[in-house]
PDB file of C-alpha atoms in Angstrom:
ATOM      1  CA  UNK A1495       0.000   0.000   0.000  1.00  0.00           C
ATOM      2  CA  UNK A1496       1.218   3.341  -0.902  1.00  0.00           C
ATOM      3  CA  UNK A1497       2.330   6.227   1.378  1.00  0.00           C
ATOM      4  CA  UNK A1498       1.793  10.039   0.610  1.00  0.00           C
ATOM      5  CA  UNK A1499       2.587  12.831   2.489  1.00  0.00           C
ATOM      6  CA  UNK A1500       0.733  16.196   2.044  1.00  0.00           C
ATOM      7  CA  UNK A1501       1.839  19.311   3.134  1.00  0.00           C
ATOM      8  CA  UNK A1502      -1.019  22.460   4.201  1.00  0.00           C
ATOM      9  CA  UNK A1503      -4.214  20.013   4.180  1.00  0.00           C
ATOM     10  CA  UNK A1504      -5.765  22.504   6.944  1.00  0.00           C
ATOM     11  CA  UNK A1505      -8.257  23.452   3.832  1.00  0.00           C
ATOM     12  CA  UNK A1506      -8.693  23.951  -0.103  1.00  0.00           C
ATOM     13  CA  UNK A1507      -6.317  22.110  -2.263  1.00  0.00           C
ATOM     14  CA  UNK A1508      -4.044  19.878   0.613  1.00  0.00           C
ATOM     15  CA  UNK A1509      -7.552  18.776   2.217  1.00  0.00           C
ATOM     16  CA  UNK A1510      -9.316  17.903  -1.152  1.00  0.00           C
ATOM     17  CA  UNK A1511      -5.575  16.227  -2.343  1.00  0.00           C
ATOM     18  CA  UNK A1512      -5.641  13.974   1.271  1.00  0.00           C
ATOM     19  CA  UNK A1513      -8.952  13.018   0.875  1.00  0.00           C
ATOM     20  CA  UNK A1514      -8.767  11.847  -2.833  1.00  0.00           C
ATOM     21  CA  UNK A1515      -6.192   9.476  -2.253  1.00  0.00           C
ATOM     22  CA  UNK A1516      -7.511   8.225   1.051  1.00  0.00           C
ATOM     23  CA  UNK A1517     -10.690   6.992  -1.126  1.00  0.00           C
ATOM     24  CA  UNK A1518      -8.373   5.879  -3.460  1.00  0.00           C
ATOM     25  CA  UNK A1519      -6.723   3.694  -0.979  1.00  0.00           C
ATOM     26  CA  UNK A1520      -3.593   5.339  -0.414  1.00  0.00           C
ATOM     27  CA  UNK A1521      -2.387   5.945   3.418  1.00  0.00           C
ATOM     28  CA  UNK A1522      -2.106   9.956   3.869  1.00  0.00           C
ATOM     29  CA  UNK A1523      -0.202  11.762   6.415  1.00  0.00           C
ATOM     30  CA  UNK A1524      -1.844  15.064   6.096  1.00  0.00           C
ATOM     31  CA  UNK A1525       0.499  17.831   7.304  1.00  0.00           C
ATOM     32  CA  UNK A1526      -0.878  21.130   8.985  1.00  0.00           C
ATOM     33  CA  UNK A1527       0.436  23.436  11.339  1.00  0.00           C
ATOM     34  CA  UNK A1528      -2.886  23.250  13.775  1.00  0.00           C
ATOM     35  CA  UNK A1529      -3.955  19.225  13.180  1.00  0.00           C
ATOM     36  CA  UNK A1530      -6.044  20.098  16.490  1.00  0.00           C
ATOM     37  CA  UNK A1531      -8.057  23.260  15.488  1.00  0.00           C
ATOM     38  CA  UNK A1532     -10.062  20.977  12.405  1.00  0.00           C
ATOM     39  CA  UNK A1533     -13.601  20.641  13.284  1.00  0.00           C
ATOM     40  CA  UNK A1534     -14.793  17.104  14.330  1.00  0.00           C
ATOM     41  CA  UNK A1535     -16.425  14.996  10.957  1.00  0.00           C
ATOM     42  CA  UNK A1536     -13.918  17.248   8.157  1.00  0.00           C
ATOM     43  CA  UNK A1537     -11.727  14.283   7.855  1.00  0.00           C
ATOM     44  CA  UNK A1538     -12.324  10.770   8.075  1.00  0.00           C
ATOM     45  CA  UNK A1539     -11.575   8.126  10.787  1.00  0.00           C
ATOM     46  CA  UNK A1540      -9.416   5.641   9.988  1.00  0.00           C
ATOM     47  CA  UNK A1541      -5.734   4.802  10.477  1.00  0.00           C
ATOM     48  CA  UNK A1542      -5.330   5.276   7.143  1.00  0.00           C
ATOM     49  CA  UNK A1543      -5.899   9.148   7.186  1.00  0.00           C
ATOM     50  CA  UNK A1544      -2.979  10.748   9.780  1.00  0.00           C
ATOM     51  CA  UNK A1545      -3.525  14.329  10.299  1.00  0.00           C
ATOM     52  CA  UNK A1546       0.487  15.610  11.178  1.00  0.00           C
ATOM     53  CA  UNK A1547       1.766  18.718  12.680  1.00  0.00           C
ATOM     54  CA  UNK A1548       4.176  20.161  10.455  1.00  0.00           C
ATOM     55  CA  UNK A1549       5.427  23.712   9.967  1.00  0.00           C
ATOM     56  CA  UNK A1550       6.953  23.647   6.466  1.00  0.00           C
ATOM     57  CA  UNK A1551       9.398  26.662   7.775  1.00  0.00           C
ATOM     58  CA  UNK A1552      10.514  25.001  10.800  1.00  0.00           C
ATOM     59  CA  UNK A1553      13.431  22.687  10.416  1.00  0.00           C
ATOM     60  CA  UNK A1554      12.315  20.554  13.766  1.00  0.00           C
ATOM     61  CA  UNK A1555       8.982  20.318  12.820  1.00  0.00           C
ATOM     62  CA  UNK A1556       9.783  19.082   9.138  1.00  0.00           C
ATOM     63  CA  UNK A1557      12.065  16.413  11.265  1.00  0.00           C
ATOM     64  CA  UNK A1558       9.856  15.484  13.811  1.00  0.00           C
ATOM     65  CA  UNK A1559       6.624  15.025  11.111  1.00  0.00           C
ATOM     66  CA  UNK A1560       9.171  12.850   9.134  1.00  0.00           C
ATOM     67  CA  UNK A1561       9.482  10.523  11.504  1.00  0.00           C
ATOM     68  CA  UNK A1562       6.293  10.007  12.294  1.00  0.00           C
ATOM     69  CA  UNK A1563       5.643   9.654   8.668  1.00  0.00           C
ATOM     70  CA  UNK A1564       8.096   6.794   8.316  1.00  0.00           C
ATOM     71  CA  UNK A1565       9.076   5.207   4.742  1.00  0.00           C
ATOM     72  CA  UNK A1566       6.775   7.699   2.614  1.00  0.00           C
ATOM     73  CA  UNK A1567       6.362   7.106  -1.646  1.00  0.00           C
ATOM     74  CA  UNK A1568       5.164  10.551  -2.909  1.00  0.00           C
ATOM     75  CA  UNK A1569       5.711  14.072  -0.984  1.00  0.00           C
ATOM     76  CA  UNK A1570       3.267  16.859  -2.139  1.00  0.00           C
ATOM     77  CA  UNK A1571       4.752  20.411  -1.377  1.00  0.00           C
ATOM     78  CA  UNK A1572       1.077  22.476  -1.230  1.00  0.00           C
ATOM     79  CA  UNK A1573       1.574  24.409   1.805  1.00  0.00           C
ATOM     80  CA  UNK A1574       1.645  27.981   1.049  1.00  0.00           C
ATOM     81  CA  UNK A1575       0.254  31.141   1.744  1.00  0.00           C
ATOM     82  CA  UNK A1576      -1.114  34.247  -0.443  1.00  0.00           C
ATOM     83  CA  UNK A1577      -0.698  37.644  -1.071  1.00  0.00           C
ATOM     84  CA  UNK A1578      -2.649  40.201  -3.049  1.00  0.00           C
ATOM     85  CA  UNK A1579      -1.620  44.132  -2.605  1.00  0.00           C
ATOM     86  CA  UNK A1580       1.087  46.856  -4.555  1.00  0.00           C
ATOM     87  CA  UNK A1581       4.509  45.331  -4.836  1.00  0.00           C
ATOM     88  CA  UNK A1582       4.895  49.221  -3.678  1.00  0.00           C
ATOM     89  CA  UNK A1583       3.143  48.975  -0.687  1.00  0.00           C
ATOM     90  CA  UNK A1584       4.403  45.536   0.557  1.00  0.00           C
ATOM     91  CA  UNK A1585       7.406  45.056   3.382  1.00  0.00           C
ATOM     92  CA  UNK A1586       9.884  42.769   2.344  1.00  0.00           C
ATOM     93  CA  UNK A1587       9.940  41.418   5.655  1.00  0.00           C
ATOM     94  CA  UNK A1588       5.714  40.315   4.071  1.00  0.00           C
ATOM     95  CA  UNK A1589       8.025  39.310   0.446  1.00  0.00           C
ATOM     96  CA  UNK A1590      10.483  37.278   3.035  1.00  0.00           C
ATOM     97  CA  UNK A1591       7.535  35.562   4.925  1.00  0.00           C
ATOM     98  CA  UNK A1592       5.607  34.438   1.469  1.00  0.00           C
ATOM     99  CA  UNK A1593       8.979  33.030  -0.503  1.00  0.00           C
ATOM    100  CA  UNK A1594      10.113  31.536   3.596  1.00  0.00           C
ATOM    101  CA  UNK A1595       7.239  29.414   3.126  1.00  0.00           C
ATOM    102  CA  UNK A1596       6.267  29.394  -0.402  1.00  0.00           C
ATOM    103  CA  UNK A1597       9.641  28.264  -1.991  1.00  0.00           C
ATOM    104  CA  UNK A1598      12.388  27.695   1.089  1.00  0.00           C
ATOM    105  CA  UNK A1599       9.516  25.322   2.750  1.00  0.00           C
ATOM    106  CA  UNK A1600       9.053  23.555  -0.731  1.00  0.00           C
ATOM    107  CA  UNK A1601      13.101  23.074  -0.757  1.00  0.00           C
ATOM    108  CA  UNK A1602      13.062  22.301   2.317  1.00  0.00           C
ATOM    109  CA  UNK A1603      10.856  19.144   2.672  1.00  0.00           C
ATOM    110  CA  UNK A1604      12.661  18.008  -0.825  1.00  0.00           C
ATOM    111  CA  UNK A1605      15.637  18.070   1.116  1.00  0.00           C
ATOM    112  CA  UNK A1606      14.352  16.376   3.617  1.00  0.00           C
ATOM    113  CA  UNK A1607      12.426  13.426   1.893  1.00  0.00           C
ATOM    114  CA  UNK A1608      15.553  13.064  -0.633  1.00  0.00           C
ATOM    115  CA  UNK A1609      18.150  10.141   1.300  1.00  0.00           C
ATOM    116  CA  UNK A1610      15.083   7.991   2.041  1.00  0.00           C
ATOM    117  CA  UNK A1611      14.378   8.477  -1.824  1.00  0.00           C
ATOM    118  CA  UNK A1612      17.812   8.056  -2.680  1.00  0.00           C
ATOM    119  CA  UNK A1613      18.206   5.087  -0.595  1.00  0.00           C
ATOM    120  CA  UNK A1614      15.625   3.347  -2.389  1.00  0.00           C
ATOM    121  CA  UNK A1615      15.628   4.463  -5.845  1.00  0.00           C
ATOM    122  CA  UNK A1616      12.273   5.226  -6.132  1.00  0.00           C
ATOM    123  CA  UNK A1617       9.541   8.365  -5.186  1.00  0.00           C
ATOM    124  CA  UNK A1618       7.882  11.075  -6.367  1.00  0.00           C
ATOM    125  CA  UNK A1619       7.743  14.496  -5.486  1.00  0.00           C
ATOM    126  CA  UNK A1620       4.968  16.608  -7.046  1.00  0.00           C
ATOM    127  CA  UNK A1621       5.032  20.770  -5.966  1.00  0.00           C
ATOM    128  CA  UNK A1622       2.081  22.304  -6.071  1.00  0.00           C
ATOM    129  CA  UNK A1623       2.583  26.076  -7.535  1.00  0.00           C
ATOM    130  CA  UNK A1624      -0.293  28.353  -9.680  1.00  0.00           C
ATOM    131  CA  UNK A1625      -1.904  29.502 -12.968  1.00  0.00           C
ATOM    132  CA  UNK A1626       0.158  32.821 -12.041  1.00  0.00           C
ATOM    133  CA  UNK A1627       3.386  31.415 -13.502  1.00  0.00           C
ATOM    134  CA  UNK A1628       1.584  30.821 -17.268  1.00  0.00           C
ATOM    135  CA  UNK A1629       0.339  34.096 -17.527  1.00  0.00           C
ATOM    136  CA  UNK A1630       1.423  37.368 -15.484  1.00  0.00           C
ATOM    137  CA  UNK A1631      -1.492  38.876 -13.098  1.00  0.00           C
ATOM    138  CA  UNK A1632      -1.297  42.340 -11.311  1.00  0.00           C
ATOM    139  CA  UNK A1633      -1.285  42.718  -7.716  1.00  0.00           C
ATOM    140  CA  UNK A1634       0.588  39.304  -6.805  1.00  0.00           C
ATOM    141  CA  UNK A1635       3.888  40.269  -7.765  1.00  0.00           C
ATOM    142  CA  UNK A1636       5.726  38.631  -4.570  1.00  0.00           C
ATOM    143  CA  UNK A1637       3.418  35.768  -4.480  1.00  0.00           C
ATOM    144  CA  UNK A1638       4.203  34.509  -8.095  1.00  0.00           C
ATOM    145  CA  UNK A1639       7.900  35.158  -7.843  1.00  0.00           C
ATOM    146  CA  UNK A1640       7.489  32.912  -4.972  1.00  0.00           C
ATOM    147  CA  UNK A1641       6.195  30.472  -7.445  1.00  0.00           C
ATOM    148  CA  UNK A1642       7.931  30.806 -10.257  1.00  0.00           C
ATOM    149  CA  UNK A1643      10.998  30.369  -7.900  1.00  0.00           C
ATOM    150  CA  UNK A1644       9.206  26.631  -7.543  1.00  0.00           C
ATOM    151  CA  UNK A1645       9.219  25.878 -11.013  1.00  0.00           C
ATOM    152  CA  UNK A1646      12.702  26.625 -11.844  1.00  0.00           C
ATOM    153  CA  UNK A1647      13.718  24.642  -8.933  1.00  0.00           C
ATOM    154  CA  UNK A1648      11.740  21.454  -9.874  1.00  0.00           C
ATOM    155  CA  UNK A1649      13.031  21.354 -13.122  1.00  0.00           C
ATOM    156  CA  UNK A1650      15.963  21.615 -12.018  1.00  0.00           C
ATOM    157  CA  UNK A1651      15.977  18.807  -9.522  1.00  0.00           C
ATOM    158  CA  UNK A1652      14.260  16.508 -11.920  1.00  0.00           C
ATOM    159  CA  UNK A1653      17.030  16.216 -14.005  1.00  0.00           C
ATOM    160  CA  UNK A1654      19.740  15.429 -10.883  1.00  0.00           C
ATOM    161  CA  UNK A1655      17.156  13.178  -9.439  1.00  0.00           C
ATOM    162  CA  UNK A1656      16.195  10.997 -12.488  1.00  0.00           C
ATOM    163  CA  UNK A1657      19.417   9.346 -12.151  1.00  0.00           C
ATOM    164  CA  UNK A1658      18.167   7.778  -8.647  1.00  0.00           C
ATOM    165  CA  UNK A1659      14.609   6.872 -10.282  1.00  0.00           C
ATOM    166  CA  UNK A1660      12.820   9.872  -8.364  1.00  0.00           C
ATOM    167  CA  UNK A1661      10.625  11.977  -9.806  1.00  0.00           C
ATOM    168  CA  UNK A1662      10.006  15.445  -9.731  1.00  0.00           C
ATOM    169  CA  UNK A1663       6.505  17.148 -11.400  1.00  0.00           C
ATOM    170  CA  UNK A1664       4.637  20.165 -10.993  1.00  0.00           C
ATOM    171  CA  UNK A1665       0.823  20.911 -10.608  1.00  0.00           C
ATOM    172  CA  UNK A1666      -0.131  24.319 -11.685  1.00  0.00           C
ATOM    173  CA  UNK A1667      -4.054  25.173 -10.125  1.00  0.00           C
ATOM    174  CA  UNK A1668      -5.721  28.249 -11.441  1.00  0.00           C
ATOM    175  CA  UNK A1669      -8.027  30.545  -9.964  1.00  0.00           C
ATOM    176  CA  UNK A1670     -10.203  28.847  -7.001  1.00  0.00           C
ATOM    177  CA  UNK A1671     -12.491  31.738  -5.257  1.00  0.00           C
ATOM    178  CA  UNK A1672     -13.980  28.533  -3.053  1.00  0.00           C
ATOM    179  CA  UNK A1673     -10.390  27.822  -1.079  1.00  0.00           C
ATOM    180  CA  UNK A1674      -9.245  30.203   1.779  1.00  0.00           C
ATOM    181  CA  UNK A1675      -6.440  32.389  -0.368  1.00  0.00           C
ATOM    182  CA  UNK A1676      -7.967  35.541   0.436  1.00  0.00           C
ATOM    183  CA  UNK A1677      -8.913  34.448   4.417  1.00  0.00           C
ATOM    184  CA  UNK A1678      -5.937  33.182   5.157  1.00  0.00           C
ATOM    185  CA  UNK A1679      -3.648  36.391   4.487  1.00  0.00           C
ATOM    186  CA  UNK A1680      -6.241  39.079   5.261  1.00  0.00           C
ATOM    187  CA  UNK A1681      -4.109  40.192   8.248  1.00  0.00           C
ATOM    188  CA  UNK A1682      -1.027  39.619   5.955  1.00  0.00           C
ATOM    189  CA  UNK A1683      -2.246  42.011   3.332  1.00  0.00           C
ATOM    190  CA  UNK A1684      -4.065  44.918   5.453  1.00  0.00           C
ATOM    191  CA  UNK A1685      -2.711  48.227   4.194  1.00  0.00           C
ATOM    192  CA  UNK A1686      -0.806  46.713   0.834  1.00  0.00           C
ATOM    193  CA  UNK A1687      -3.693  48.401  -1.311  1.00  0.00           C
ATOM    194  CA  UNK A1688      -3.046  52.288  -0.823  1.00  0.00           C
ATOM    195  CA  UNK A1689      -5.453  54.786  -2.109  1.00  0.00           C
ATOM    196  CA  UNK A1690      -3.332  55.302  -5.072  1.00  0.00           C
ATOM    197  CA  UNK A1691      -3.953  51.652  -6.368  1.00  0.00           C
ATOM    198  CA  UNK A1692      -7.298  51.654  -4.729  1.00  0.00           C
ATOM    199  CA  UNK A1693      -9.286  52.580  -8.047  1.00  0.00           C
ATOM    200  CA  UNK A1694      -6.777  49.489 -10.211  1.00  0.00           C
ATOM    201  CA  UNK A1695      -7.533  46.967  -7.526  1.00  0.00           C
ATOM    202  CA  UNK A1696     -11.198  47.410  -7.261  1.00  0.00           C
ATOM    203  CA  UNK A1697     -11.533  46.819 -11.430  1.00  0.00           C
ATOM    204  CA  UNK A1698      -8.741  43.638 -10.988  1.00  0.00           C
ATOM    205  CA  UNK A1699     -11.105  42.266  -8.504  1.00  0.00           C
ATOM    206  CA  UNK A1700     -14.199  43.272 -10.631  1.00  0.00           C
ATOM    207  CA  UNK A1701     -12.409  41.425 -13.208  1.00  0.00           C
ATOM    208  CA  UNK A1702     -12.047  38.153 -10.756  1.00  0.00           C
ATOM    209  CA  UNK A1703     -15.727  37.812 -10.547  1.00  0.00           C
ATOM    210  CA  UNK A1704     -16.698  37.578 -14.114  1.00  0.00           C
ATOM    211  CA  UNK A1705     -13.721  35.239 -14.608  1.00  0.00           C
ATOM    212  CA  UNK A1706     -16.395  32.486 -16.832  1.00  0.00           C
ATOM    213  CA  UNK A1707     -14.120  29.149 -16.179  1.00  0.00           C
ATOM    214  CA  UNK A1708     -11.974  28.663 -12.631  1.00  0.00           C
ATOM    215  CA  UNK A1709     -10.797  25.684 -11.013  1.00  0.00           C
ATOM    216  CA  UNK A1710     -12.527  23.226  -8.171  1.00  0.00           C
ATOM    217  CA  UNK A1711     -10.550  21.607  -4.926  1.00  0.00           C
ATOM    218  CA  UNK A1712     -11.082  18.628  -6.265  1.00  0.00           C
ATOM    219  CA  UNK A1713      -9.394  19.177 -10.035  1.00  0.00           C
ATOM    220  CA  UNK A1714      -6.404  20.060  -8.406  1.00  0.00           C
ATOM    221  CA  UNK A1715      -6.804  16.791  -6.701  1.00  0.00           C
ATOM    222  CA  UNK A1716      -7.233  14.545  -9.308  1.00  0.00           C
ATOM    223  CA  UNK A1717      -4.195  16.613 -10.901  1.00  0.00           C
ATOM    224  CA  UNK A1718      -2.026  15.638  -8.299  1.00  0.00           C
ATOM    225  CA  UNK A1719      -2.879  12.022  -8.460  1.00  0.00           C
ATOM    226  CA  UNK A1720      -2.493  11.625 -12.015  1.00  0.00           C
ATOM    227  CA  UNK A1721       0.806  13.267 -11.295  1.00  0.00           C
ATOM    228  CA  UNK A1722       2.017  10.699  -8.399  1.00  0.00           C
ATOM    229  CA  UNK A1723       0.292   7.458 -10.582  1.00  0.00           C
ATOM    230  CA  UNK A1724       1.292   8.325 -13.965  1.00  0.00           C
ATOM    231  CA  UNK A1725       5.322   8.586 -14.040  1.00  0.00           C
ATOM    232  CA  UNK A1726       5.672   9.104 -17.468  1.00  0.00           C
ATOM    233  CA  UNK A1727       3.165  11.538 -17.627  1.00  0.00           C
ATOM    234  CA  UNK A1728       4.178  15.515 -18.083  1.00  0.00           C
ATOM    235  CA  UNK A1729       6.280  17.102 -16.015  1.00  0.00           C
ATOM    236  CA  UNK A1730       4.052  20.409 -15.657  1.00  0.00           C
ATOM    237  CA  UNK A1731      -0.227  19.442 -15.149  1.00  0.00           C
ATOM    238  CA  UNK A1732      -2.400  22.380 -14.634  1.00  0.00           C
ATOM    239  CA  UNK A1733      -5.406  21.968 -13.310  1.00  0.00           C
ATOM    240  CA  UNK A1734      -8.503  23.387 -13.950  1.00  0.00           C
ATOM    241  CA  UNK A1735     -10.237  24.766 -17.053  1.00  0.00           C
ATOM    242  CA  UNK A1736      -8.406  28.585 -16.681  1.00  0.00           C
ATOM    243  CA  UNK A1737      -5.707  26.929 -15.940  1.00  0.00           C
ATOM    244  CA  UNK A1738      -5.754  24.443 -18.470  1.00  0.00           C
ATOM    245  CA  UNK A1739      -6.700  27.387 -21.086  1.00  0.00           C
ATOM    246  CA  UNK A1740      -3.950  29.736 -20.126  1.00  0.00           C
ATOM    247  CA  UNK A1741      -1.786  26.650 -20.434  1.00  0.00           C
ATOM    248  CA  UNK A1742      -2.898  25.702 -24.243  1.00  0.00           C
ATOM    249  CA  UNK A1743      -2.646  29.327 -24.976  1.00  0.00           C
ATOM    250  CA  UNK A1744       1.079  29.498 -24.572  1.00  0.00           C
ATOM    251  CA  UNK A1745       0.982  32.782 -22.333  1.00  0.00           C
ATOM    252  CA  UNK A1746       3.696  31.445 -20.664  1.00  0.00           C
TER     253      UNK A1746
END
C-alpha cells in the first residue's frame, strides 16, 4: 500500500488532495500546522488518514513530522500562503515571509524526503505552484515570484534526481475563489492596497468575478494524483479549465 505525504491540508487544495487518495486507498499523512483546530467529521476516521503537525518553515517540525511519517512514496509540497496588494506597498519582511514558506519550505521538505528516496531508488515528489506562472497577473507580484521560484527549482531537480529513479513534477491550479487564499492572508495584506492603487484593484477584482471558467478543490486533486500514478506523464499538469486554457494558450 502506498504512502503520501501532504503538506497544508488545513483546507482547499491539501484537504481535497488527502482526501482523494484516502478513497483511493492510499495511506495519507496530512500535514498542517494546527492538526487540532479541524472541526470534528472534516476528515475521516481511519488509520489510514494521519492528520500531522508540520510547519513547512521550521526545520524541527519538518524532522519530527518525518518521523512520524516513516518510509513515505510521494511528498506533495502544497503548503503555502497568499498575497494580493502593490509590490509598492508591501514590506519585504511580508516578500520574506511568502517566498520563507512558499519556496524555502518547498526546498526544504525536498531536502528532507531526498536520502530515504535516494536510498531506495524510487519516489515522487509533485510541488504544487499556480496559474500565475503561465500568464502574469497584477497585484501578486511577490506571491508569483514565490512560485515561479518553484518551477525553476523542480526542473531543475528533476534532471539530478532521475538518475536515482525519483521523480520530480509540478501541478499548476488556477483561480479557485472557493479555497481560503484571500482568508488566510487578510491580516497579511491589510494596508498593501493604498489609495493610489485603490481605483486598479477594485476593477482587478471586478475582473475576478466575471472570470467564466476557474478551477474546483477537487481538479487540483485529481491533478495531483495523475501526477504521483502516472510517471511518465508531463512534467508540468495544470489543473482546472483557466488553468488548463492559459496553459494551451502558450501565455507562458
Amino acid at each position: 500500500m502506498n504512502t503520501i505525504l501532504i503538506t497544508g491540508c488545513s483546507s482547499g487544495y491539501g484537504l481535497a488532495t488527502a482526501l482523494h487518495f484516502h478513497t483511493k486507498g492510499w495511506n495519507v499523512f496530512a500535514g498542517m500546522r494546527q492538526p487540532d483546530a479541524l472541526s470534528d467529521g472534516v476528515i475521516p476516521t481511519s488509520e489510514r488518514f494521519q492528520p500531522v503537525a508540520l510547519d513547512v518553515t521550521d526545520p524541527a517540525s519538518i524532522a519530527s513530522a518525518l518521523q512520524r511519517c516513516g518510509a513515505i512514496d510521494v511528498l506533495v509540497n502544497n503548503a503555502g500562503i497568499g498575497l494580493f496588494g502593490a509590490f509598492e506597498a508591501t514590506p519585504m519582511s511580508t516578500v520574506r515571509e511568502v517566498f520563507e514558506t512558499n519556496t524555502l519550505g518547498t526546498m526544504a521538505m525536498c531536502q528532507a524526503v531526498l536520502p530515504q528516496f535516494r536510498h531506495r531508488r524510487s519516489g515522487s515528489i509533485i510541488n504544487v505552484t499556480s496559474s500565475a506562472v503561465l500568464a502574469p497577473m497584477p497585484l501578486v507580484a511577490a506571491y508569483t515570484a514565490s512560485k515561479t521560484a518553484v518551477e525553476g527549482f523542480t526542473a531543475s531537480l528533476a534532471l539530478e534526481l532521475a538518475e536515482f529513479g525519483i521523480h520530480a513534477r509540478l501541478v499548476q491550479p488556477g483561480y479557485a475563489p472557493t479555497t481560503r487564499f484571500a482568508v488566510n492572508g487578510s491580516e497579511r495584506m491589510q494596508g498593501l492596497v493604498p489609495e493610489a492603487y485603490a481605483g486598479y484593484a477594485r476593477r482587478v477584482f471586478a475582473m475576478l468575478t466575471q472570470v467564466e471558467h476557474v478551477t474546483a478543490e477537487a481538479e487540483v486533486a485529481d491533478a495531483v494524483w495523475q501526477a504521483a500514478t502516472d510517471v511518465n506523464g508531463p512534467m508540468r499538469r495544470p489543473a482546472g479549465a483557466d488553468a488548463m486554457a492559459l496553459a494551451r494558450s502558450g501565455a507562458s
